[in-house]
mmCIF file with all atom_site columns, C-alpha atoms in Angstrom:
data_model
loop_
_atom_site.group_PDB
_atom_site.id
_atom_site.type_symbol
_atom_site.label_atom_id
_atom_site.label_alt_id
_atom_site.label_comp_id
_atom_site.label_asym_id
_atom_site.label_entity_id
_atom_site.label_seq_id
_atom_site.pdbx_PDB_ins_code
_atom_site.Cartn_x
_atom_site.Cartn_y
_atom_site.Cartn_z
_atom_site.occupancy
_atom_site.B_iso_or_equiv
_atom_site.pdbx_formal_charge
_atom_site.auth_seq_id
_atom_site.auth_comp_id
_atom_site.auth_asym_id
_atom_site.auth_atom_id
_atom_site.pdbx_PDB_model_num
ATOM 1   C CA . MET A 1 1   ? 0.052   -0.018  0.276   1.00 0.00 ? 1   MET A CA 1
ATOM 2   C CA . ASN A 1 2   ? 2.895   2.246   0.105   1.00 0.00 ? 2   ASN A CA 1
ATOM 3   C CA . GLN A 1 3   ? 2.853   2.842   -3.652  1.00 0.00 ? 3   GLN A CA 1
ATOM 4   C CA . ILE A 1 4   ? -0.819  4.037   -3.738  1.00 0.00 ? 4   ILE A CA 1
ATOM 5   C CA . ASN A 1 5   ? -1.386  7.785   -5.391  1.00 0.00 ? 5   ASN A CA 1
ATOM 6   C CA . PRO A 1 6   ? -3.806  9.428   -2.661  1.00 0.00 ? 6   PRO A CA 1
ATOM 7   C CA . ASP A 1 7   ? -4.919  11.620  -5.554  1.00 0.00 ? 7   ASP A CA 1
ATOM 8   C CA . GLN A 1 8   ? -6.255  8.705   -7.515  1.00 0.00 ? 8   GLN A CA 1
ATOM 9   C CA . ILE A 1 9   ? -8.311  7.498   -4.338  1.00 0.00 ? 9   ILE A CA 1
ATOM 10  C CA . LEU A 1 10  ? -9.169  10.356  -2.385  1.00 0.00 ? 10  LEU A CA 1
ATOM 11  C CA . THR A 1 11  ? -11.825 12.949  -4.005  1.00 0.00 ? 11  THR A CA 1
ATOM 12  C CA . GLN A 1 12  ? -10.913 16.659  -4.137  1.00 0.00 ? 12  GLN A CA 1
ATOM 13  C CA . GLU A 1 13  ? -13.345 17.241  -1.544  1.00 0.00 ? 13  GLU A CA 1
ATOM 14  C CA . GLU A 1 14  ? -11.433 14.821  0.631   1.00 0.00 ? 14  GLU A CA 1
ATOM 15  C CA . ILE A 1 15  ? -8.365  16.230  0.018   1.00 0.00 ? 15  ILE A CA 1
ATOM 16  C CA . LYS A 1 16  ? -9.707  19.763  0.685   1.00 0.00 ? 16  LYS A CA 1
ATOM 17  C CA . ALA A 1 17  ? -11.048 18.611  4.508   1.00 0.00 ? 17  ALA A CA 1
ATOM 18  C CA . ALA A 1 18  ? -7.468  16.859  4.665   1.00 0.00 ? 18  ALA A CA 1
ATOM 19  C CA . LYS A 1 19  ? -5.151  20.030  4.487   1.00 0.00 ? 19  LYS A CA 1
ATOM 20  C CA . ASP A 1 20  ? -7.825  22.013  6.545   1.00 0.00 ? 20  ASP A CA 1
ATOM 21  C CA . ALA A 1 21  ? -7.391  19.408  9.426   1.00 0.00 ? 21  ALA A CA 1
ATOM 22  C CA . PHE A 1 22  ? -3.496  19.634  8.858   1.00 0.00 ? 22  PHE A CA 1
ATOM 23  C CA . GLU A 1 23  ? -3.119  22.718  8.671   1.00 0.00 ? 23  GLU A CA 1
ATOM 24  C CA . ALA A 1 24  ? -5.092  22.988  12.352  1.00 0.00 ? 24  ALA A CA 1
ATOM 25  C CA . TYR A 1 25  ? -3.134  20.733  14.003  1.00 0.00 ? 25  TYR A CA 1
ATOM 26  C CA . ASP A 1 26  ? -0.167  22.010  12.335  1.00 0.00 ? 26  ASP A CA 1
ATOM 27  C CA . LYS A 1 27  ? 0.130   24.731  15.052  1.00 0.00 ? 27  LYS A CA 1
ATOM 28  C CA . MET A 1 28  ? 3.632   26.398  14.317  1.00 0.00 ? 28  MET A CA 1
ATOM 29  C CA . GLY A 1 29  ? 3.404   25.791  10.439  1.00 0.00 ? 29  GLY A CA 1
ATOM 30  C CA . TYR A 1 30  ? 6.412   23.515  10.087  1.00 0.00 ? 30  TYR A CA 1
ATOM 31  C CA . GLY A 1 31  ? 4.480   21.288  7.454   1.00 0.00 ? 31  GLY A CA 1
ATOM 32  C CA . THR A 1 32  ? 4.219   18.248  9.859   1.00 0.00 ? 32  THR A CA 1
ATOM 33  C CA . LEU A 1 33  ? 2.713   16.589  12.422  1.00 0.00 ? 33  LEU A CA 1
ATOM 34  C CA . GLU A 1 34  ? 3.342   14.334  15.396  1.00 0.00 ? 34  GLU A CA 1
ATOM 35  C CA . VAL A 1 35  ? 2.708   10.695  14.966  1.00 0.00 ? 35  VAL A CA 1
ATOM 36  C CA . GLU A 1 36  ? -0.073  10.898  18.016  1.00 0.00 ? 36  GLU A CA 1
ATOM 37  C CA . GLU A 1 37  ? -2.376  13.793  16.506  1.00 0.00 ? 37  GLU A CA 1
ATOM 38  C CA . LEU A 1 38  ? -2.812  11.406  13.314  1.00 0.00 ? 38  LEU A CA 1
ATOM 39  C CA . GLN A 1 39  ? -5.984  9.381   15.645  1.00 0.00 ? 39  GLN A CA 1
ATOM 40  C CA . LYS A 1 40  ? -7.095  12.404  16.797  1.00 0.00 ? 40  LYS A CA 1
ATOM 41  C CA . ILE A 1 41  ? -7.799  13.985  12.836  1.00 0.00 ? 41  ILE A CA 1
ATOM 42  C CA . LEU A 1 42  ? -9.025  10.664  11.575  1.00 0.00 ? 42  LEU A CA 1
ATOM 43  C CA . GLU A 1 43  ? -11.938 11.012  14.485  1.00 0.00 ? 43  GLU A CA 1
ATOM 44  C CA . GLU A 1 44  ? -12.190 14.239  13.525  1.00 0.00 ? 44  GLU A CA 1
ATOM 45  C CA . PHE A 1 45  ? -13.017 12.558  9.979   1.00 0.00 ? 45  PHE A CA 1
ATOM 46  C CA . GLY A 1 46  ? -15.831 10.222  11.819  1.00 0.00 ? 46  GLY A CA 1
ATOM 47  C CA . HIS A 1 47  ? -13.511 7.317   11.956  1.00 0.00 ? 47  HIS A CA 1
ATOM 48  C CA . LYS A 1 48  ? -12.080 5.162   14.725  1.00 0.00 ? 48  LYS A CA 1
ATOM 49  C CA . PRO A 1 49  ? -8.852  3.513   13.659  1.00 0.00 ? 49  PRO A CA 1
ATOM 50  C CA . SER A 1 50  ? -8.326  0.904   15.812  1.00 0.00 ? 50  SER A CA 1
ATOM 51  C CA . LYS A 1 51  ? -4.418  0.650   17.355  1.00 0.00 ? 51  LYS A CA 1
ATOM 52  C CA . GLU A 1 52  ? -3.322  -1.661  15.325  1.00 0.00 ? 52  GLU A CA 1
ATOM 53  C CA . GLU A 1 53  ? -4.812  -0.114  12.316  1.00 0.00 ? 53  GLU A CA 1
ATOM 54  C CA . LEU A 1 54  ? -3.610  3.704   13.693  1.00 0.00 ? 54  LEU A CA 1
ATOM 55  C CA . GLN A 1 55  ? 0.175   1.556   13.614  1.00 0.00 ? 55  GLN A CA 1
ATOM 56  C CA . GLN A 1 56  ? -0.218  -0.104  10.520  1.00 0.00 ? 56  GLN A CA 1
ATOM 57  C CA . MET A 1 57  ? -1.503  2.966   8.629   1.00 0.00 ? 57  MET A CA 1
ATOM 58  C CA . ILE A 1 58  ? 1.615   5.352   10.582  1.00 0.00 ? 58  ILE A CA 1
ATOM 59  C CA . ASN A 1 59  ? 4.085   1.565   9.648   1.00 0.00 ? 59  ASN A CA 1
ATOM 60  C CA . GLN A 1 60  ? 3.059   2.391   6.013   1.00 0.00 ? 60  GLN A CA 1
ATOM 61  C CA . VAL A 1 61  ? 3.664   6.491   5.274   1.00 0.00 ? 61  VAL A CA 1
ATOM 62  C CA . ASP A 1 62  ? 6.358   7.157   7.537   1.00 0.00 ? 62  ASP A CA 1
ATOM 63  C CA . VAL A 1 63  ? 8.761   4.527   5.750   1.00 0.00 ? 63  VAL A CA 1
ATOM 64  C CA . LYS A 1 64  ? 11.455  6.663   7.169   1.00 0.00 ? 64  LYS A CA 1
ATOM 65  C CA . ASN A 1 65  ? 11.024  6.272   10.822  1.00 0.00 ? 65  ASN A CA 1
ATOM 66  C CA . LYS A 1 66  ? 11.016  10.028  10.999  1.00 0.00 ? 66  LYS A CA 1
ATOM 67  C CA . GLY A 1 67  ? 8.466   10.224  13.716  1.00 0.00 ? 67  GLY A CA 1
ATOM 68  C CA . PHE A 1 68  ? 5.921   12.533  12.364  1.00 0.00 ? 68  PHE A CA 1
ATOM 69  C CA . ILE A 1 69  ? 4.247   12.606  9.143   1.00 0.00 ? 69  ILE A CA 1
ATOM 70  C CA . ASP A 1 70  ? 4.397   15.671  6.388   1.00 0.00 ? 70  ASP A CA 1
ATOM 71  C CA . PHE A 1 71  ? 0.756   16.676  4.424   1.00 0.00 ? 71  PHE A CA 1
ATOM 72  C CA . GLU A 1 72  ? 1.983   13.338  1.796   1.00 0.00 ? 72  GLU A CA 1
ATOM 73  C CA . ASP A 1 73  ? 2.318   11.318  4.372   1.00 0.00 ? 73  ASP A CA 1
ATOM 74  C CA . PHE A 1 74  ? -1.484  12.312  6.150   1.00 0.00 ? 74  PHE A CA 1
ATOM 75  C CA . LYS A 1 75  ? -2.688  12.214  2.587   1.00 0.00 ? 75  LYS A CA 1
ATOM 76  C CA . ARG A 1 76  ? -1.343  8.370   2.115   1.00 0.00 ? 76  ARG A CA 1
ATOM 77  C CA . ALA A 1 77  ? -2.645  7.698   5.462   1.00 0.00 ? 77  ALA A CA 1
ATOM 78  C CA . ILE A 1 78  ? -5.951  9.277   4.678   1.00 0.00 ? 78  ILE A CA 1
ATOM 79  C CA . ALA A 1 79  ? -6.174  6.466   1.586   1.00 0.00 ? 79  ALA A CA 1
ATOM 80  C CA . ILE A 1 80  ? -5.003  3.974   3.149   1.00 0.00 ? 80  ILE A CA 1
ATOM 81  C CA . TYR A 1 81  ? -7.095  4.032   6.078   1.00 0.00 ? 81  TYR A CA 1
ATOM 82  C CA . LYS A 1 82  ? -10.495 4.833   3.240   1.00 0.00 ? 82  LYS A CA 1
ATOM 83  C CA . ILE A 1 83  ? -9.326  1.480   1.449   1.00 0.00 ? 83  ILE A CA 1
ATOM 84  C CA . ILE A 1 84  ? -9.250  -0.327  5.025   1.00 0.00 ? 84  ILE A CA 1
ATOM 85  C CA . GLU A 1 85  ? -12.871 1.075   5.490   1.00 0.00 ? 85  GLU A CA 1
ATOM 86  C CA . GLU A 1 86  ? -14.535 -0.133  2.663   1.00 0.00 ? 86  GLU A CA 1
ATOM 87  C CA . ASP A 1 87  ? -12.888 -3.597  2.304   1.00 0.00 ? 87  ASP A CA 1
ATOM 88  C CA . ASN A 1 88  ? -14.494 -3.729  5.913   1.00 0.00 ? 88  ASN A CA 1
ATOM 89  C CA . GLU A 1 89  ? -18.131 -2.668  4.407   1.00 0.00 ? 89  GLU A CA 1
ATOM 90  C CA . GLN A 1 90  ? -17.383 -5.213  1.210   1.00 0.00 ? 90  GLN A CA 1
ATOM 91  C CA . ASP A 1 91  ? -17.083 -7.979  3.978   1.00 0.00 ? 91  ASP A CA 1
ATOM 92  C CA . ASP A 1 92  ? -19.791 -7.235  6.167   1.00 0.00 ? 92  ASP A CA 1
ATOM 93  C CA . THR A 1 93  ? -22.258 -6.865  2.659   1.00 0.00 ? 93  THR A CA 1
ATOM 94  C CA . LEU A 1 94  ? -20.923 -10.751 1.662   1.00 0.00 ? 94  LEU A CA 1
ATOM 95  C CA . ASP A 1 95  ? -21.769 -12.109 5.685   1.00 0.00 ? 95  ASP A CA 1
ATOM 96  C CA . ALA A 1 96  ? -24.553 -10.656 5.487   1.00 0.00 ? 96  ALA A CA 1
ATOM 97  C CA . PHE A 1 97  ? -25.434 -12.445 1.784   1.00 0.00 ? 97  PHE A CA 1
ATOM 98  C CA . VAL A 1 98  ? -23.864 -15.302 2.814   1.00 0.00 ? 98  VAL A CA 1
ATOM 99  C CA . ALA A 1 99  ? -25.906 -15.785 6.364   1.00 0.00 ? 99  ALA A CA 1
ATOM 100 C CA . MET A 1 100 ? -29.095 -14.695 4.278   1.00 0.00 ? 100 MET A CA 1
ATOM 101 C CA . GLY A 1 101 ? -28.620 -17.924 1.637   1.00 0.00 ? 101 GLY A CA 1
ATOM 102 C CA . GLY A 1 102 ? -26.080 -16.494 -0.352  1.00 0.00 ? 102 GLY A CA 1
ATOM 103 C CA . ASN A 1 103 ? -22.900 -17.895 -1.050  1.00 0.00 ? 103 ASN A CA 1
ATOM 104 C CA . ALA A 1 104 ? -19.497 -17.181 0.330   1.00 0.00 ? 104 ALA A CA 1
ATOM 105 C CA . ASP A 1 105 ? -18.606 -16.377 -3.477  1.00 0.00 ? 105 ASP A CA 1
ATOM 106 C CA . LYS A 1 106 ? -20.329 -14.087 -4.065  1.00 0.00 ? 106 LYS A CA 1
ATOM 107 C CA . SER A 1 107 ? -22.716 -16.650 -6.285  1.00 0.00 ? 107 SER A CA 1
ATOM 108 C CA . GLY A 1 108 ? -26.231 -17.866 -5.515  1.00 0.00 ? 108 GLY A CA 1
ATOM 109 C CA . THR A 1 109 ? -29.185 -15.837 -4.248  1.00 0.00 ? 109 THR A CA 1
ATOM 110 C CA . VAL A 1 110 ? -30.972 -14.431 -1.628  1.00 0.00 ? 110 VAL A CA 1
ATOM 111 C CA . ASP A 1 111 ? -35.359 -14.830 -1.701  1.00 0.00 ? 111 ASP A CA 1
ATOM 112 C CA . ALA A 1 112 ? -36.349 -11.763 -1.764  1.00 0.00 ? 112 ALA A CA 1
ATOM 113 C CA . THR A 1 113 ? -39.619 -12.855 0.470   1.00 0.00 ? 113 THR A CA 1
ATOM 114 C CA . LYS A 1 114 ? -37.237 -14.266 3.037   1.00 0.00 ? 114 LYS A CA 1
ATOM 115 C CA . LEU A 1 115 ? -35.375 -11.014 3.277   1.00 0.00 ? 115 LEU A CA 1
ATOM 116 C CA . ILE A 1 116 ? -38.237 -8.513  3.084   1.00 0.00 ? 116 ILE A CA 1
ATOM 117 C CA . GLN A 1 117 ? -39.319 -11.071 6.392   1.00 0.00 ? 117 GLN A CA 1
ATOM 118 C CA . ILE A 1 118 ? -36.110 -10.535 8.256   1.00 0.00 ? 118 ILE A CA 1
ATOM 119 C CA . ILE A 1 119 ? -36.010 -6.977  7.147   1.00 0.00 ? 119 ILE A CA 1
ATOM 120 C CA . LYS A 1 120 ? -40.071 -6.671  9.274   1.00 0.00 ? 120 LYS A CA 1
ATOM 121 C CA . SER A 1 121 ? -40.171 -8.805  11.479  1.00 0.00 ? 121 SER A CA 1
ATOM 122 C CA . ASP A 1 122 ? -36.913 -9.719  12.828  1.00 0.00 ? 122 ASP A CA 1
ATOM 123 C CA . PHE A 1 123 ? -35.093 -6.115  12.743  1.00 0.00 ? 123 PHE A CA 1
ATOM 124 C CA . LYS A 1 124 ? -38.425 -4.118  13.066  1.00 0.00 ? 124 LYS A CA 1
ATOM 125 C CA . MET A 1 125 ? -37.687 -1.578  10.518  1.00 0.00 ? 125 MET A CA 1
ATOM 126 C CA . THR A 1 126 ? -40.489 0.978   8.791   1.00 0.00 ? 126 THR A CA 1
ATOM 127 C CA . ILE A 1 127 ? -38.586 1.229   5.355   1.00 0.00 ? 127 ILE A CA 1
ATOM 128 C CA . ASP A 1 128 ? -40.452 0.739   2.735   1.00 0.00 ? 128 ASP A CA 1
ATOM 129 C CA . ILE A 1 129 ? -38.638 -2.631  1.905   1.00 0.00 ? 129 ILE A CA 1
ATOM 130 C CA . GLU A 1 130 ? -41.036 -3.951  -0.628  1.00 0.00 ? 130 GLU A CA 1
ATOM 131 C CA . ARG A 1 131 ? -40.250 -0.600  -3.116  1.00 0.00 ? 131 ARG A CA 1
ATOM 132 C CA . LEU A 1 132 ? -36.525 -1.326  -2.133  1.00 0.00 ? 132 LEU A CA 1
ATOM 133 C CA . ILE A 1 133 ? -36.660 -4.663  -3.451  1.00 0.00 ? 133 ILE A CA 1
ATOM 134 C CA . ASN A 1 134 ? -38.832 -4.333  -6.589  1.00 0.00 ? 134 ASN A CA 1
ATOM 135 C CA . GLU A 1 135 ? -36.706 -1.366  -7.268  1.00 0.00 ? 135 GLU A CA 1
ATOM 136 C CA . MET A 1 136 ? -32.809 -3.788  -7.112  1.00 0.00 ? 136 MET A CA 1
ATOM 137 C CA . ASP A 1 137 ? -34.353 -6.968  -8.057  1.00 0.00 ? 137 ASP A CA 1
ATOM 138 C CA . ARG A 1 138 ? -33.696 -5.881  -12.156 1.00 0.00 ? 138 ARG A CA 1
ATOM 139 C CA . ASP A 1 139 ? -35.228 -8.832  -13.379 1.00 0.00 ? 139 ASP A CA 1
ATOM 140 C CA . LYS A 1 140 ? -37.959 -9.126  -11.191 1.00 0.00 ? 140 LYS A CA 1
ATOM 141 C CA . SER A 1 141 ? -37.286 -12.731 -10.022 1.00 0.00 ? 141 SER A CA 1
ATOM 142 C CA . GLY A 1 142 ? -37.821 -12.362 -6.868  1.00 0.00 ? 142 GLY A CA 1
ATOM 143 C CA . GLN A 1 143 ? -34.178 -13.826 -5.981  1.00 0.00 ? 143 GLN A CA 1
ATOM 144 C CA . ILE A 1 144 ? -31.563 -10.945 -5.372  1.00 0.00 ? 144 ILE A CA 1
ATOM 145 C CA . SER A 1 145 ? -27.604 -12.048 -6.543  1.00 0.00 ? 145 SER A CA 1
ATOM 146 C CA . TYR A 1 146 ? -24.897 -10.378 -4.447  1.00 0.00 ? 146 TYR A CA 1
ATOM 147 C CA . GLN A 1 147 ? -24.956 -7.243  -6.692  1.00 0.00 ? 147 GLN A CA 1
ATOM 148 C CA . GLU A 1 148 ? -28.651 -6.195  -6.075  1.00 0.00 ? 148 GLU A CA 1
ATOM 149 C CA . PHE A 1 149 ? -28.356 -7.556  -1.816  1.00 0.00 ? 149 PHE A CA 1
ATOM 150 C CA . LYS A 1 150 ? -24.993 -4.600  -2.018  1.00 0.00 ? 150 LYS A CA 1
ATOM 151 C CA . ASN A 1 151 ? -27.016 -1.841  -3.535  1.00 0.00 ? 151 ASN A CA 1
ATOM 152 C CA . LEU A 1 152 ? -29.998 -2.785  -1.779  1.00 0.00 ? 152 LEU A CA 1
ATOM 153 C CA . LEU A 1 153 ? -27.867 -2.380  1.096   1.00 0.00 ? 153 LEU A CA 1
ATOM 154 C CA . SER A 1 154 ? -25.691 1.091   0.079   1.00 0.00 ? 154 SER A CA 1
ATOM 155 C CA . ASP A 1 155 ? -29.071 2.800   -1.238  1.00 0.00 ? 155 ASP A CA 1
#
């Protein structure tokens, strides 16, 4: 992950927010942050990295073991954390798909009727799940593929 290009992963809005946060913590104007401040900034972004994730990011961005992070290191850390979060979300989606009857290799389907029952009865959610499933089940098979399931959870 050290070879990642944060400018290809982060949106312009995320880069601007990262720059603003970096500058807010760079009180002396040296263009660097102490490693300990990284966690505080990530928390301001709404992220709660574990100590292991934080250490992994630090090890990956502070490859020269300088003991501080410059803005390029910081952007790389934000990009790495974004990748980790996306991977975790995909893992959670796949776990839910398998729990509902799909296969771990993303094949198979989830029965729409079973999904509706679980959403309404077990989770007691009041969303219009029938409408959402109708919109996602493009082939109108009553069977939800992994991609349809993923789209349903992401909307």
